[in-house]
PDB file of C-alpha atoms in Angstrom:
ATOM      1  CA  UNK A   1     -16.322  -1.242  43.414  1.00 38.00           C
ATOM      2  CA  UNK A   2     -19.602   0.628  44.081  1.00 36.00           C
ATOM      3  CA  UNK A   3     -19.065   4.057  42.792  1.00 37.00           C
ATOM      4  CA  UNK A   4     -16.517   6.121  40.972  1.00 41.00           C
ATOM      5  CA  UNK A   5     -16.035   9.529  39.850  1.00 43.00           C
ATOM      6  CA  UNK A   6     -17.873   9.987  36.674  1.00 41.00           C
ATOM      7  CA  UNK A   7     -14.957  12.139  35.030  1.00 40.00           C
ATOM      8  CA  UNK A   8     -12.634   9.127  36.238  1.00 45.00           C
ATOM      9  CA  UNK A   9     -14.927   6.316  34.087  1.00 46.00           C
ATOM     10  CA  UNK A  10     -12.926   6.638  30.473  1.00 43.00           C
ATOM     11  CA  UNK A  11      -9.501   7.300  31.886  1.00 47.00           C
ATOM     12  CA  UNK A  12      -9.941   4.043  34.003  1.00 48.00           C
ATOM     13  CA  UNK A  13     -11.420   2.045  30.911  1.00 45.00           C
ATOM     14  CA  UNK A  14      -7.595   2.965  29.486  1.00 46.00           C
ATOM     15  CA  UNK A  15      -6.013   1.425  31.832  1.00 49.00           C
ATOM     16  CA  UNK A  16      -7.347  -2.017  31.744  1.00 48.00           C
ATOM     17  CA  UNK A  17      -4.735  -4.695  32.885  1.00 48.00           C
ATOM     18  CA  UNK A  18      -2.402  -1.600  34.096  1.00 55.00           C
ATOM     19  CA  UNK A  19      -1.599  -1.257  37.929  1.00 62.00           C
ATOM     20  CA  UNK A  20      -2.822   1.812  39.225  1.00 66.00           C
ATOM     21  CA  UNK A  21      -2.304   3.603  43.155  1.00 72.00           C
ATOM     22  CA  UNK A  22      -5.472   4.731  43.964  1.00 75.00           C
ATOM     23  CA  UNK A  23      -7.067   6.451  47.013  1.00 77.00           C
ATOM     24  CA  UNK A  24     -10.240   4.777  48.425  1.00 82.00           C
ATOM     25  CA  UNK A  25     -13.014   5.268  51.050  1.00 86.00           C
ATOM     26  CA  UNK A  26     -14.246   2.242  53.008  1.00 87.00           C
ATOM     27  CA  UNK A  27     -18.103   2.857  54.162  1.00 87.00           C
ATOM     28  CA  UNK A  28     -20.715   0.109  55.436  1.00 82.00           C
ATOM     29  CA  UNK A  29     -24.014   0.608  55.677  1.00 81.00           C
ATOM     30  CA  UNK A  30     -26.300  -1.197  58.232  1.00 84.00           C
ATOM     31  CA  UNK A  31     -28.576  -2.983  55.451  1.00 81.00           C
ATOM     32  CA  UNK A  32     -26.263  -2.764  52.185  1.00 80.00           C
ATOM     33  CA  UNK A  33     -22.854  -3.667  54.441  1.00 83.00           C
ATOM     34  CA  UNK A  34     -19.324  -2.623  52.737  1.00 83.00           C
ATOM     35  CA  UNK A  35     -19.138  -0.365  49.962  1.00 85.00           C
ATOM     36  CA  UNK A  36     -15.585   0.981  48.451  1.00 81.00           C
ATOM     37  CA  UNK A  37     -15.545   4.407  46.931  1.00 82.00           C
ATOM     38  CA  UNK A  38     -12.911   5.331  44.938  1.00 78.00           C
ATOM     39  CA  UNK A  39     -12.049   8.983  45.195  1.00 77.00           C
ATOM     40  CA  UNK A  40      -8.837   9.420  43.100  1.00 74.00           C
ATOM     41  CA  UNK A  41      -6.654   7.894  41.287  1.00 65.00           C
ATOM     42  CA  UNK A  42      -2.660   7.481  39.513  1.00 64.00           C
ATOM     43  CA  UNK A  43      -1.293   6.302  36.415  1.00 58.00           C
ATOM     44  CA  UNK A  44       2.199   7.201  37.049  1.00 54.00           C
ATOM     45  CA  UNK A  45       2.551   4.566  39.732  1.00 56.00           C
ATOM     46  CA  UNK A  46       2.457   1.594  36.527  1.00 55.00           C
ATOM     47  CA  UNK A  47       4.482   3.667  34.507  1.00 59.00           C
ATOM     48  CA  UNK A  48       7.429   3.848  37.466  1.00 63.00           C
ATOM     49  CA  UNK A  49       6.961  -0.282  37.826  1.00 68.00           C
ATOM     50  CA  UNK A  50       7.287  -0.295  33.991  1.00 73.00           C
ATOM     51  CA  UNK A  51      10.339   2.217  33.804  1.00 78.00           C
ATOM     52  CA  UNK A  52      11.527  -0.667  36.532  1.00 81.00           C
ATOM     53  CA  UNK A  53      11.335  -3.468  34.761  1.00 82.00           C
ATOM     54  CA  UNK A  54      12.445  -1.491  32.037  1.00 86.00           C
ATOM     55  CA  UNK A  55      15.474  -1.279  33.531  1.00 88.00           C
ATOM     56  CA  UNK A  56      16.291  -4.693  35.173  1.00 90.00           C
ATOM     57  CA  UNK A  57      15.357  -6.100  31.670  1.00 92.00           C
ATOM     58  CA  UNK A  58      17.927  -3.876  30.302  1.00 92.00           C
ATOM     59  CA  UNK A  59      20.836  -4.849  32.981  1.00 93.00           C
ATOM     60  CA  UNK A  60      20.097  -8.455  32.154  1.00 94.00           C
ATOM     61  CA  UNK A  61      20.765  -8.724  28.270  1.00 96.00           C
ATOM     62  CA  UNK A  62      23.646  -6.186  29.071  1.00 95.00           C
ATOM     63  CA  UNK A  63      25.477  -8.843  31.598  1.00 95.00           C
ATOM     64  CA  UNK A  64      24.504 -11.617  29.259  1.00 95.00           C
ATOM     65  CA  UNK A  65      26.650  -9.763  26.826  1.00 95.00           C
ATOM     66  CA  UNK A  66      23.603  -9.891  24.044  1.00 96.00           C
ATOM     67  CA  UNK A  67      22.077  -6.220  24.090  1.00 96.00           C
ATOM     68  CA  UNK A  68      23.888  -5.255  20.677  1.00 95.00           C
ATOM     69  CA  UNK A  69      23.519  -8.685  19.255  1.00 95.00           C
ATOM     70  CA  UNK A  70      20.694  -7.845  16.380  1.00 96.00           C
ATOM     71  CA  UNK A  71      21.827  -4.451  15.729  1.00 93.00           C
ATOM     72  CA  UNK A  72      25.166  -5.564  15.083  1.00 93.00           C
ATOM     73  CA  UNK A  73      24.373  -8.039  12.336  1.00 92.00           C
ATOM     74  CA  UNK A  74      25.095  -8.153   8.562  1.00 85.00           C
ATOM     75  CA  UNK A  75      21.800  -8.820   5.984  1.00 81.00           C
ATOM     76  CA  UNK A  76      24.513 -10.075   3.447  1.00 72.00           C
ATOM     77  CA  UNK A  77      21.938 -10.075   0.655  1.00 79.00           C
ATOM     78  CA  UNK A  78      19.465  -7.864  -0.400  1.00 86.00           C
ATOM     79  CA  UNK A  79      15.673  -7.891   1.890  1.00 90.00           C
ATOM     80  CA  UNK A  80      13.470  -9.579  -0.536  1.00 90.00           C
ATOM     81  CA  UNK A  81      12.486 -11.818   2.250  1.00 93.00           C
ATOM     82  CA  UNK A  82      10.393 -10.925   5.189  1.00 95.00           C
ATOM     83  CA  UNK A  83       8.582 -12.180   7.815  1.00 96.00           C
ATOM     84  CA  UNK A  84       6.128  -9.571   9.597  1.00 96.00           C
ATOM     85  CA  UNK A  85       4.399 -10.107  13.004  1.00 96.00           C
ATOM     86  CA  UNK A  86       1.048  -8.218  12.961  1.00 93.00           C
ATOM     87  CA  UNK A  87      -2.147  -8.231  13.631  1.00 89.00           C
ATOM     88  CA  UNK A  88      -4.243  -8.786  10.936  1.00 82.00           C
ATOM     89  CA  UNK A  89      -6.074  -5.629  11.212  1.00 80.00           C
ATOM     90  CA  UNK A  90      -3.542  -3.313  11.805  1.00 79.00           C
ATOM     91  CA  UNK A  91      -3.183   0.129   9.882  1.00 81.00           C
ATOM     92  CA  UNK A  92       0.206  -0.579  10.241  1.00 86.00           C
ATOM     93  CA  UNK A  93       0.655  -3.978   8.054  1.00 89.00           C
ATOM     94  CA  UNK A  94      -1.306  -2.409   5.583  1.00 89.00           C
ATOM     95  CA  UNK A  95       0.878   0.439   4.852  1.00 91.00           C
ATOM     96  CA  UNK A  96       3.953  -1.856   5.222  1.00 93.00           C
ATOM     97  CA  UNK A  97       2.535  -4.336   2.466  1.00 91.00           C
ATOM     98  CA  UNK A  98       1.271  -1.911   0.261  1.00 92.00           C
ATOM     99  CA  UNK A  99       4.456  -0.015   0.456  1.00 94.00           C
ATOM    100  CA  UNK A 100       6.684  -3.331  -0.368  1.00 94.00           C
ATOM    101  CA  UNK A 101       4.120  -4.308  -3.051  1.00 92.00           C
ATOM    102  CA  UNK A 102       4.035  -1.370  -5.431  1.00 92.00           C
ATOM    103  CA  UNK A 103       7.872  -1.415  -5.578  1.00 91.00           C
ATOM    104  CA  UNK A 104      10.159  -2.517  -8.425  1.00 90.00           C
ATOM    105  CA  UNK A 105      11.539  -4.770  -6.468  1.00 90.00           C
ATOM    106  CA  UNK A 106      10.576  -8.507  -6.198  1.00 90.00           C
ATOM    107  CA  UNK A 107      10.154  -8.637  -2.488  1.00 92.00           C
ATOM    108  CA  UNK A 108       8.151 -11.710  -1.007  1.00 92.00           C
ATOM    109  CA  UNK A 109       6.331 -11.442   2.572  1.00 94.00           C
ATOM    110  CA  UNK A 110       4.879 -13.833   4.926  1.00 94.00           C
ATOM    111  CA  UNK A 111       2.557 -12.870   7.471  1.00 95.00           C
ATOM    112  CA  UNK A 112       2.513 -14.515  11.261  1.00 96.00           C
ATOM    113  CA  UNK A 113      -0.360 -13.682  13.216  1.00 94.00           C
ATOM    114  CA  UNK A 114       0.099 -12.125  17.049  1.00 93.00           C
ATOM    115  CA  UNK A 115      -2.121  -9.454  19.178  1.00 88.00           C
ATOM    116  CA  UNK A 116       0.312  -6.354  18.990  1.00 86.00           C
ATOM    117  CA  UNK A 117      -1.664  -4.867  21.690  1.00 81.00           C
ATOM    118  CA  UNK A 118      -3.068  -5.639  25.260  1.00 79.00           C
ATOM    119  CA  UNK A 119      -2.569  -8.361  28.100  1.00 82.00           C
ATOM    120  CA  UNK A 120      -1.624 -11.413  25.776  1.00 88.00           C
ATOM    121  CA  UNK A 121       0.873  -9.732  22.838  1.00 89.00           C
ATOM    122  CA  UNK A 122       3.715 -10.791  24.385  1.00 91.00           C
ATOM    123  CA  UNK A 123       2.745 -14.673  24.663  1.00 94.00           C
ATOM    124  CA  UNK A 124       1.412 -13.965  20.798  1.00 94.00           C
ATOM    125  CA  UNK A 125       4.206 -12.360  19.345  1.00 94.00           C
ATOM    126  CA  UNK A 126       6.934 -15.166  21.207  1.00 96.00           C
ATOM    127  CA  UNK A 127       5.056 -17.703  19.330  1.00 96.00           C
ATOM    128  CA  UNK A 128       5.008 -16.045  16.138  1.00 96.00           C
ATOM    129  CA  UNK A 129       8.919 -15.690  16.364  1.00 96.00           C
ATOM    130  CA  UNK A 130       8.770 -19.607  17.108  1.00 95.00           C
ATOM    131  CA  UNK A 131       7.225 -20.332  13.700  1.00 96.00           C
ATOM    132  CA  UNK A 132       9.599 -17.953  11.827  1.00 96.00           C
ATOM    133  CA  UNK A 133      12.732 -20.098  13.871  1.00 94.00           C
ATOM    134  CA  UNK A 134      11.137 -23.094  12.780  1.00 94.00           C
ATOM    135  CA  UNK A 135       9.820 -22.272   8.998  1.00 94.00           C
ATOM    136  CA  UNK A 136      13.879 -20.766   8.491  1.00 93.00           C
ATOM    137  CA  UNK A 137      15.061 -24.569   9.631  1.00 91.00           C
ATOM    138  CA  UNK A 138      13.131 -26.230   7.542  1.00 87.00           C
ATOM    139  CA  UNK A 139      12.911 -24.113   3.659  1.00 82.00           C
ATOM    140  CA  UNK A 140      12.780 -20.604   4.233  1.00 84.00           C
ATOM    141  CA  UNK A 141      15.752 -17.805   4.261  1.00 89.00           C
ATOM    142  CA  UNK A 142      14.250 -14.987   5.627  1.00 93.00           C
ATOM    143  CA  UNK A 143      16.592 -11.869   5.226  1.00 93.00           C
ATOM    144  CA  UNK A 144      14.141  -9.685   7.750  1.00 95.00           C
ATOM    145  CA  UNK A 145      11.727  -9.914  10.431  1.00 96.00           C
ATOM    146  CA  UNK A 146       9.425  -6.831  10.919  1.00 96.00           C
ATOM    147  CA  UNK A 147       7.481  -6.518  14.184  1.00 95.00           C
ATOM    148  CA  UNK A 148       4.313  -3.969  13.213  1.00 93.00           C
ATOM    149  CA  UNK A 149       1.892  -2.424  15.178  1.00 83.00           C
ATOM    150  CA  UNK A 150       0.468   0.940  14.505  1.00 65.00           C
ATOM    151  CA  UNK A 151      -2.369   2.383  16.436  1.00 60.00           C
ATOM    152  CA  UNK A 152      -4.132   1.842  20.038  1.00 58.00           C
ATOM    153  CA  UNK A 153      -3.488   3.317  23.023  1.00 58.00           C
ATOM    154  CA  UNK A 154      -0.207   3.522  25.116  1.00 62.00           C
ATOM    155  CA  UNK A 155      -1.579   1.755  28.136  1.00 59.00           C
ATOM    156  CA  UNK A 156      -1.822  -1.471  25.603  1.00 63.00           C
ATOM    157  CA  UNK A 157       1.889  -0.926  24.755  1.00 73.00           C
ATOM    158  CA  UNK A 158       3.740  -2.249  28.217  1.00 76.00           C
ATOM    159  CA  UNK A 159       4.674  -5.558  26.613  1.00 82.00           C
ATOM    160  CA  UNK A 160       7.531  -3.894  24.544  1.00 87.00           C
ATOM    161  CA  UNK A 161       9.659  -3.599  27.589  1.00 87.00           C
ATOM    162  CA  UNK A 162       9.630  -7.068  28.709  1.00 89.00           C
ATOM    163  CA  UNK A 163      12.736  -8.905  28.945  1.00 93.00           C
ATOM    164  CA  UNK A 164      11.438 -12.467  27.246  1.00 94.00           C
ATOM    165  CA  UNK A 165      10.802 -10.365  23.621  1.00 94.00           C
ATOM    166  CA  UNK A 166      13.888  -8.403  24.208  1.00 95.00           C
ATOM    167  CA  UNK A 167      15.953 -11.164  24.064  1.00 96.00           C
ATOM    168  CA  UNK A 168      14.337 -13.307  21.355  1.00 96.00           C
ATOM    169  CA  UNK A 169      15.073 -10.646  19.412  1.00 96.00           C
ATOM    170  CA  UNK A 170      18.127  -9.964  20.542  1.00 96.00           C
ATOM    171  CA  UNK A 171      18.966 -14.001  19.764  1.00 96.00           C
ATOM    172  CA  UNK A 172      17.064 -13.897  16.364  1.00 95.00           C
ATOM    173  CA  UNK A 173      19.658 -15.007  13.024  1.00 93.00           C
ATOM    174  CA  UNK A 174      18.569 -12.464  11.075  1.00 94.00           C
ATOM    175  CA  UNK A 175      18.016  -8.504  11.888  1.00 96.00           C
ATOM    176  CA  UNK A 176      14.870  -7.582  13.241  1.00 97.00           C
ATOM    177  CA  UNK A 177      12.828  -3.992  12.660  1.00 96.00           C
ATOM    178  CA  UNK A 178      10.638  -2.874  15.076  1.00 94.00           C
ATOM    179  CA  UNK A 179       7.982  -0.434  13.875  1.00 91.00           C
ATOM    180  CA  UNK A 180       5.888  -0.318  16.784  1.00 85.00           C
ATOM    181  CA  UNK A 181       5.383   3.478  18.337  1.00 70.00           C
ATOM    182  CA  UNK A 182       5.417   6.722  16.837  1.00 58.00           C
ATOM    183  CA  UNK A 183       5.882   8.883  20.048  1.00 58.00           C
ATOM    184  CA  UNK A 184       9.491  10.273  20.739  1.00 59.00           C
ATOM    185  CA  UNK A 185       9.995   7.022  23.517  1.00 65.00           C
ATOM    186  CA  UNK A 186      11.723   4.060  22.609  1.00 79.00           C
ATOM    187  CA  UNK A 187      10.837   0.923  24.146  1.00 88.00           C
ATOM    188  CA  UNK A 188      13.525  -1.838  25.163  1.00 91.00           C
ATOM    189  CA  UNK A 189      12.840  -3.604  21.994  1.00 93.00           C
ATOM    190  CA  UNK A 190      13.409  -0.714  20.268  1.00 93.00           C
ATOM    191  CA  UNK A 191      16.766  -0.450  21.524  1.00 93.00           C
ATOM    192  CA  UNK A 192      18.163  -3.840  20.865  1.00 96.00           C
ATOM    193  CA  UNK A 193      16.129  -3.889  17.104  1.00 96.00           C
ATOM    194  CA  UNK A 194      18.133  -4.049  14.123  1.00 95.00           C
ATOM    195  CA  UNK A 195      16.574  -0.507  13.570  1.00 94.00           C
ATOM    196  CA  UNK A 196      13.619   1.185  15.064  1.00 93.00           C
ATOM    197  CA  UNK A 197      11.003   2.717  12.744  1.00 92.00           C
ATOM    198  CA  UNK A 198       9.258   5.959  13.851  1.00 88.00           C
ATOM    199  CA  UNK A 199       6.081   4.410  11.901  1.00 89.00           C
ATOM    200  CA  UNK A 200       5.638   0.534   9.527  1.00 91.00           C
ATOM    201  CA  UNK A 201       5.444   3.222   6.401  1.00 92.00           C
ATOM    202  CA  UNK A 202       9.427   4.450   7.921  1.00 93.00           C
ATOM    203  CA  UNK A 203      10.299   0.607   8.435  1.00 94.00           C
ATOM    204  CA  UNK A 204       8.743   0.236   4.130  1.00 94.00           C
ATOM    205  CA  UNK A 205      11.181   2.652   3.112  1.00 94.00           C
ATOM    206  CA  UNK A 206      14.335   1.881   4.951  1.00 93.00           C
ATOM    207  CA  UNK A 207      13.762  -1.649   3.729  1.00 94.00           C
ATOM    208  CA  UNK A 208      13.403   0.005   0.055  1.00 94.00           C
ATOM    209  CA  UNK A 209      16.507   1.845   0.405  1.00 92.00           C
ATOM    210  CA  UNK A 210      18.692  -1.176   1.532  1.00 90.00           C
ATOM    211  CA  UNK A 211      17.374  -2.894  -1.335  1.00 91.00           C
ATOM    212  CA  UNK A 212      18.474   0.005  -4.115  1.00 89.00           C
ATOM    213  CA  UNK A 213      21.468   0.200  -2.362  1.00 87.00           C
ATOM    214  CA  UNK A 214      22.403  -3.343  -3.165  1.00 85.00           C
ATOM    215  CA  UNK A 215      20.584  -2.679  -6.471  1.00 81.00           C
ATOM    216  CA  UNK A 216      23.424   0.161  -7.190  1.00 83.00           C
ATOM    217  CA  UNK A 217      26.125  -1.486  -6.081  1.00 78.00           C
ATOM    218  CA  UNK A 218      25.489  -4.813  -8.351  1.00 79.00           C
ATOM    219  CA  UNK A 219      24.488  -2.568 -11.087  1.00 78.00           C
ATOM    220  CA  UNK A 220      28.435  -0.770 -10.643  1.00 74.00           C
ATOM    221  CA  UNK A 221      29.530  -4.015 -10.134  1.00 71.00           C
ATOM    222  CA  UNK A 222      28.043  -5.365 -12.984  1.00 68.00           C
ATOM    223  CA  UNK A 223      29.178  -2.302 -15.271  1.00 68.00           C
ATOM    224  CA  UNK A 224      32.762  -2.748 -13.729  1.00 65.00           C
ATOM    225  CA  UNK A 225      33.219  -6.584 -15.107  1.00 74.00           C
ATOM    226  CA  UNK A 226      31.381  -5.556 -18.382  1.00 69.00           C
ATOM    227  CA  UNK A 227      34.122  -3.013 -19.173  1.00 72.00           C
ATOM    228  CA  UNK A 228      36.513  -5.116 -17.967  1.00 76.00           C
ATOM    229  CA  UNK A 229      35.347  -8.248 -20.363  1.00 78.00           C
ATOM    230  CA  UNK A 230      35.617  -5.602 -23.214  1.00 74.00           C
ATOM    231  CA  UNK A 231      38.732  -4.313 -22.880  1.00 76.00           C
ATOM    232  CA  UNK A 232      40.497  -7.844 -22.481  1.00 82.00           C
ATOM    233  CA  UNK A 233      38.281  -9.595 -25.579  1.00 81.00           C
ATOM    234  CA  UNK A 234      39.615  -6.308 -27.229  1.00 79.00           C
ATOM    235  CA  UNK A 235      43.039  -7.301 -26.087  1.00 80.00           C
ATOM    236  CA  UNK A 236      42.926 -10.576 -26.914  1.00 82.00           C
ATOM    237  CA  UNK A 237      41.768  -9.815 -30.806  1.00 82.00           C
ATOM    238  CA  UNK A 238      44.363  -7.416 -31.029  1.00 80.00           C
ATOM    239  CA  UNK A 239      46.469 -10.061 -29.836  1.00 82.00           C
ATOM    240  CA  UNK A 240      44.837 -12.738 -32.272  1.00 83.00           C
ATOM    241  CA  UNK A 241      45.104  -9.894 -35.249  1.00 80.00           C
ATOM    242  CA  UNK A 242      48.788  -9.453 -34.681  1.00 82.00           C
ATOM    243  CA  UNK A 243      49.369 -13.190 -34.711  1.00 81.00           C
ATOM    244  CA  UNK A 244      47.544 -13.730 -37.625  1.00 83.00           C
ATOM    245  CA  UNK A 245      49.563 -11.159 -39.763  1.00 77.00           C
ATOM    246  CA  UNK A 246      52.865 -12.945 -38.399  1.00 77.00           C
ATOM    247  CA  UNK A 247      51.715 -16.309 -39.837  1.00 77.00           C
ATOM    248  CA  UNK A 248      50.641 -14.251 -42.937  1.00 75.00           C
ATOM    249  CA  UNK A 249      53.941 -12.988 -43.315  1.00 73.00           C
ATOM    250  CA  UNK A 250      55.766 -16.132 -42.856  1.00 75.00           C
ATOM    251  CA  UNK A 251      53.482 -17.690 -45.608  1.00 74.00           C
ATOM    252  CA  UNK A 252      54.465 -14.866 -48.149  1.00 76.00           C
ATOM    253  CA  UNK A 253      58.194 -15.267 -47.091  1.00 73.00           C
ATOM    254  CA  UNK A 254      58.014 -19.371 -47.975  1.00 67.00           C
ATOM    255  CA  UNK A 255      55.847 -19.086 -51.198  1.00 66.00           C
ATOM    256  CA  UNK A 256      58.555 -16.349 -52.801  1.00 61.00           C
ATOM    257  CA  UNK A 257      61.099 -18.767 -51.085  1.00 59.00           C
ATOM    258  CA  UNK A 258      59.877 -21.895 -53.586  1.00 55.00           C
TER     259      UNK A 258
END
């Protein structure tokens, strides 16, 4: 490509790695040969093949009977185990682990590595869900896995909607929160997650709240067998009291007896 539109230049350098329709002139010149002008261009021909795939991606995990899988499971004990997919840099697993950090709660991350953004996330964060699969088999319980990226343009964003991710997470043992897009769309990960945070500072705090809730309830729990232990030691030295005054009785009765 020879030539482009100057007011086209930054809007094109967006779309790296994105199809695109665009509308072309074909020129040759006797002593420079073929040249190829571009004169316009459209973005809304990728997002139609991505609203596509979108779709078909959907239809499968629906047939294979799987698309409610994740949201439909059970933590069973409180989220003080986590495994987050990130980049390193991120905004995103900064506020997360900053969040978790200064709470009162005893909650222990691990970090797996993966480009949230741009031609090779998806590859990235597949193996990063293979390490969690494999660390869980061999000594850690993770109650969580939190997918994080916050930041970066849209364009980079298309590997949410493939099928592949969608059904690892889908497949994943424990529930899975995606916290990867702050706009009003959901991608198809979103919509098979455990639960979809509008931001990785939402995804902190509904983690913190599941945690206090399971904080209150063990804490009524808790207050429920103490009160219960009380009032049957209470019953039982009431019982033992009124025993011991029988045999007390019965020794007065034999000593006036003799």
């Amino acid at each position: 490509i020879s030539y482009c539109r100057e007011r086209w230049v930054a809007s094109l350098e967006q779309l790296v790695w994105a199809q695109v329709c665009v509308h072309v002139t074909c020129t040759f010149h006797p002593q420079y040969g073929f040249s190829l002008s571009i004169d316009e261009f459209s973005a809304t021909y990728a997002q139609g093949l991505e609203q596509q795939q979108r779709a078909r991606a959907r239809h499968q995990l629906i047939t294979a009977g799987i698309f409610e899988h994740n949201k439909q499971k059970k933590i069973g004990l409180p989220p003080l185990r986590i495994a987050i997919i990130s980049s390193e840099n991120a905004a995103g697993y900064e506020d997360l682990s900053t969040i978790l950090a200064q709470s009162p709660y005893f909650i222990t991350t691990s970090f797996y590595s993966a480009t949230v953004h741009g031609n090779t996330a998806k590859e990235e964060i597949l193996r990063a869900f293979s390490q969690i699969e494999k660390d869980m088999e061999q000594w850690i319980n993770y109650n969580l896995i939190c997918v994080v990226r916050w930041g970066g343009a849209k364009d980079g964003f298309f590997w949410s909607n493939y099928f592949e991710l969608a059904q690892k997470i889908c497949t994943s043992v424990v529930p899975v929160i995606t916290a990867v897009w702050h706009t009003a769309d959901q991608s198809l990960i979103d919509e098979v997650a455990w639960y979809a945070a509008k931001t990785p500072s939402d995804a902190a705090h509904y983690i913190l709240a599941s945690v206090a809730a399971y904080d209150q309830l063990i804490t009524k729990r808790y207050a429920g067998i103490w009160q219960r232990l009380q009032l049957t030691a209470q019953h039982l030295l009431e019982r033992c009291s009124m025993r011991m005054h029988a045999v007390k009785d019965l020794l007065q009765q034999g000593t006036e007896q003799y």
